[in-house]
XYZ file of N, CA and C in Angstrom:
258
model
N 2.481 -2.703 29.357
C 3.162 -3.702 28.569
C 4.103 -2.985 27.596
N 5.286 -3.563 27.417
C 6.302 -2.994 26.535
C 6.762 -4.066 25.557
N 7.511 -3.636 24.548
C 8.106 -4.620 23.644
C 9.486 -4.162 23.222
N 10.281 -5.141 22.780
C 11.597 -4.871 22.215
C 11.716 -5.686 20.933
N 12.247 -5.051 19.894
C 12.415 -5.709 18.601
C 13.872 -6.104 18.384
N 14.058 -7.255 17.778
C 15.377 -7.749 17.408
C 15.384 -7.959 15.901
N 16.093 -7.093 15.201
C 16.159 -7.162 13.736
C 17.532 -7.686 13.314
N 17.581 -8.364 12.185
C 18.875 -8.823 11.672
C 19.808 -7.642 11.409
N 21.090 -7.838 11.717
C 22.101 -6.803 11.489
C 22.816 -7.042 10.159
N 23.429 -5.991 9.664
C 24.217 -6.089 8.440
C 25.472 -6.914 8.699
N 25.729 -7.886 7.822
C 26.928 -8.705 7.918
C 28.017 -8.140 7.015
N 27.659 -7.786 5.774
C 28.633 -7.198 4.852
C 27.919 -6.408 3.767
N 28.671 -5.481 3.172
C 28.161 -4.683 2.055
C 29.199 -4.693 0.948
N 28.746 -4.981 -0.261
C 29.639 -4.894 -1.419
C 28.885 -4.219 -2.548
N 29.621 -3.614 -3.426
C 28.999 -2.926 -4.554
C 28.267 -3.906 -5.460
N 28.892 -5.052 -5.759
C 28.328 -5.984 -6.732
C 27.266 -6.897 -6.154
N 27.432 -7.338 -4.923
C 26.483 -8.293 -4.336
C 25.451 -7.626 -3.444
N 25.629 -6.362 -3.156
C 24.691 -5.678 -2.286
C 24.993 -5.952 -0.825
N 23.965 -5.913 -0.006
C 24.132 -6.066 1.432
C 23.686 -7.456 1.867
N 24.463 -8.052 2.758
C 24.128 -9.349 3.333
C 23.748 -9.131 4.787
N 22.700 -9.815 5.237
C 22.189 -9.642 6.593
C 22.143 -10.969 7.333
N 22.095 -10.886 8.654
C 21.925 -12.065 9.485
C 20.597 -12.752 9.158
N 20.541 -14.049 9.424
C 19.273 -14.769 9.350
C 18.584 -14.651 10.712
N 17.323 -15.056 10.782
C 16.640 -15.045 12.075
C 17.297 -16.025 13.041
N 17.876 -17.106 12.520
C 18.617 -18.029 13.388
C 19.803 -17.335 14.042
N 20.425 -16.415 13.331
C 21.540 -15.645 13.886
C 21.068 -14.639 14.935
N 19.835 -14.184 14.815
C 19.283 -13.192 15.741
C 18.903 -13.835 17.085
N 18.495 -15.103 17.055
C 17.986 -15.767 18.264
C 18.939 -15.730 19.459
N 20.258 -15.902 19.300
C 21.128 -15.791 20.488
C 21.037 -14.425 21.174
N 20.833 -13.350 20.416
C 20.655 -12.019 21.027
C 19.357 -11.973 21.822
N 18.307 -12.579 21.264
C 17.019 -12.630 21.977
C 17.191 -13.418 23.274
N 17.819 -14.587 23.181
C 18.010 -15.431 24.361
C 18.859 -14.739 25.424
N 19.892 -14.014 25.006
C 20.719 -13.285 25.970
C 19.918 -12.191 26.662
N 19.101 -11.469 25.903
C 18.258 -10.427 26.496
C 17.308 -11.047 27.518
N 16.723 -12.191 27.175
C 15.811 -12.869 28.101
C 16.535 -13.292 29.374
N 17.762 -13.801 29.252
C 18.545 -14.206 30.432
C 18.862 -12.997 31.320
N 19.255 -11.880 30.696
C 19.616 -10.685 31.472
C 18.400 -10.042 32.140
N 17.238 -10.249 31.569
C 16.015 -9.625 32.087
C 15.063 -10.676 32.632
N 15.610 -11.643 33.349
C 14.837 -12.774 33.856
C 13.714 -12.357 34.798
N 13.817 -11.177 35.409
C 12.778 -10.733 36.334
C 11.546 -10.174 35.621
N 11.665 -9.924 34.320
C 10.519 -9.419 33.565
C 9.527 -10.553 33.309
N 8.263 -10.206 33.255
C 7.238 -11.176 32.879
C 7.125 -11.160 31.349
N 7.468 -12.269 30.728
C 7.408 -12.360 29.268
C 5.979 -12.714 28.876
N 5.386 -11.873 28.065
C 4.003 -12.062 27.630
C 3.950 -12.893 26.352
N 4.802 -12.556 25.387
C 4.778 -13.240 24.104
C 6.081 -12.973 23.355
N 6.499 -13.947 22.549
C 7.618 -13.794 21.621
C 7.076 -14.165 20.257
N 7.235 -13.269 19.300
C 6.647 -13.503 17.982
C 7.561 -13.000 16.873
N 7.336 -13.519 15.682
C 7.984 -12.933 14.505
C 6.932 -12.097 13.810
N 7.336 -10.940 13.374
C 6.414 -10.056 12.659
C 7.094 -9.559 11.392
N 6.278 -9.112 10.471
C 6.790 -8.492 9.254
C 6.613 -6.994 9.424
N 7.713 -6.276 9.335
C 7.690 -4.823 9.498
C 8.078 -4.177 8.181
N 7.427 -3.082 7.854
C 7.739 -2.374 6.614
C 8.593 -1.152 6.902
N 9.550 -0.917 5.998
C 10.466 0.213 6.099
C 10.494 0.944 4.766
N 10.718 2.246 4.788
C 10.939 2.958 3.528
C 12.229 2.458 2.891
N 12.319 2.542 1.619
C 13.532 2.110 0.911
C 14.749 2.833 1.485
N 15.855 2.114 1.644
C 17.082 2.701 2.146
C 17.375 2.361 3.596
N 16.414 1.753 4.311
C 16.645 1.345 5.694
C 17.378 0.012 5.712
N 17.924 -0.365 6.887
C 18.596 -1.662 7.040
C 17.580 -2.785 6.910
N 17.937 -3.825 6.183
C 17.028 -4.938 5.918
C 17.706 -6.266 6.129
N 16.906 -7.336 6.163
C 17.506 -8.658 6.246
C 17.504 -9.340 4.888
N 18.102 -10.525 4.829
C 18.257 -11.219 3.558
C 16.938 -11.725 2.997
N 15.905 -11.790 3.816
C 14.610 -12.254 3.336
C 13.667 -11.076 3.080
N 14.215 -9.898 2.963
C 13.402 -8.715 2.718
C 12.744 -8.816 1.355
N 11.553 -8.269 1.252
C 10.873 -8.237 -0.036
C 10.436 -6.809 -0.323
N 10.420 -6.477 -1.584
C 10.101 -5.122 -2.014
C 8.672 -5.067 -2.533
N 7.948 -4.021 -2.175
C 6.573 -3.849 -2.619
C 6.402 -2.425 -3.139
N 5.719 -2.283 -4.239
C 5.437 -0.959 -4.782
C 4.089 -0.507 -4.259
N 4.096 0.595 -3.539
C 2.881 1.195 -3.033
C 2.696 2.491 -3.819
N 1.592 2.611 -4.529
C 1.392 3.762 -5.404
C 1.328 5.080 -4.639
N 1.018 5.034 -3.357
C 0.920 6.267 -2.573
C 2.255 6.679 -1.949
N 3.104 5.690 -1.620
C 4.339 6.052 -0.920
C 5.606 5.492 -1.569
N 5.510 4.966 -2.780
C 6.698 4.462 -3.462
C 7.041 3.052 -3.032
N 8.316 2.727 -3.063
C 8.756 1.374 -2.734
C 8.941 1.244 -1.228
N 8.315 0.219 -0.661
C 8.528 -0.109 0.742
C 9.175 -1.493 0.814
N 9.845 -1.762 1.899
C 10.566 -3.014 2.060
C 10.049 -3.696 3.316
N 9.710 -4.977 3.190
C 9.229 -5.745 4.332
C 10.332 -6.662 4.825
N 10.474 -6.756 6.142
C 11.448 -7.668 6.720
C 10.857 -8.336 7.943
N 11.342 -9.530 8.234
C 10.869 -10.275 9.383
C 11.780 -9.988 10.577
N 11.160 -9.671 11.723
C 11.905 -9.399 12.947
C 11.301 -10.210 14.094
N 12.014 -10.290 15.204
C 11.504 -10.963 16.397
C 11.125 -9.894 17.413
N 9.911 -9.991 17.932
C 9.417 -9.027 18.922
C 9.100 -9.761 20.222
N 9.589 -9.206 21.337
C 9.316 -9.764 22.661
C 8.453 -8.763 23.415
N 7.254 -9.227 23.841
C 6.367 -8.425 24.657
C 6.607 -8.783 26.127
N 6.703 -7.779 27.003
C 7.021 -8.061 28.406
C 6.447 -6.976 29.345
N 6.419 -7.309 30.623
C 6.105 -6.357 31.697
C 7.297 -6.343 32.627
N 7.724 -5.132 33.024
C 8.863 -5.066 33.960
C 8.432 -4.748 35.363
């Protein structure tokens, strides 16, 4: 079993407003296109998950920041994961 993740992409970056990212609604057409192109794969599950990244990684607009005393600031973001068999 394998999986592929679809994370929101950066839409714009500005000094004053920071970075703007796609919403999960914007990500869904990419997921649907991947599913159409890989129609022969057996789709096991499609889910949204919260993934943590070290500070400084690409994030979405719904990202939240958490202070972890052992590893500093981590950032959580919601992504879409598709589990499949080819």
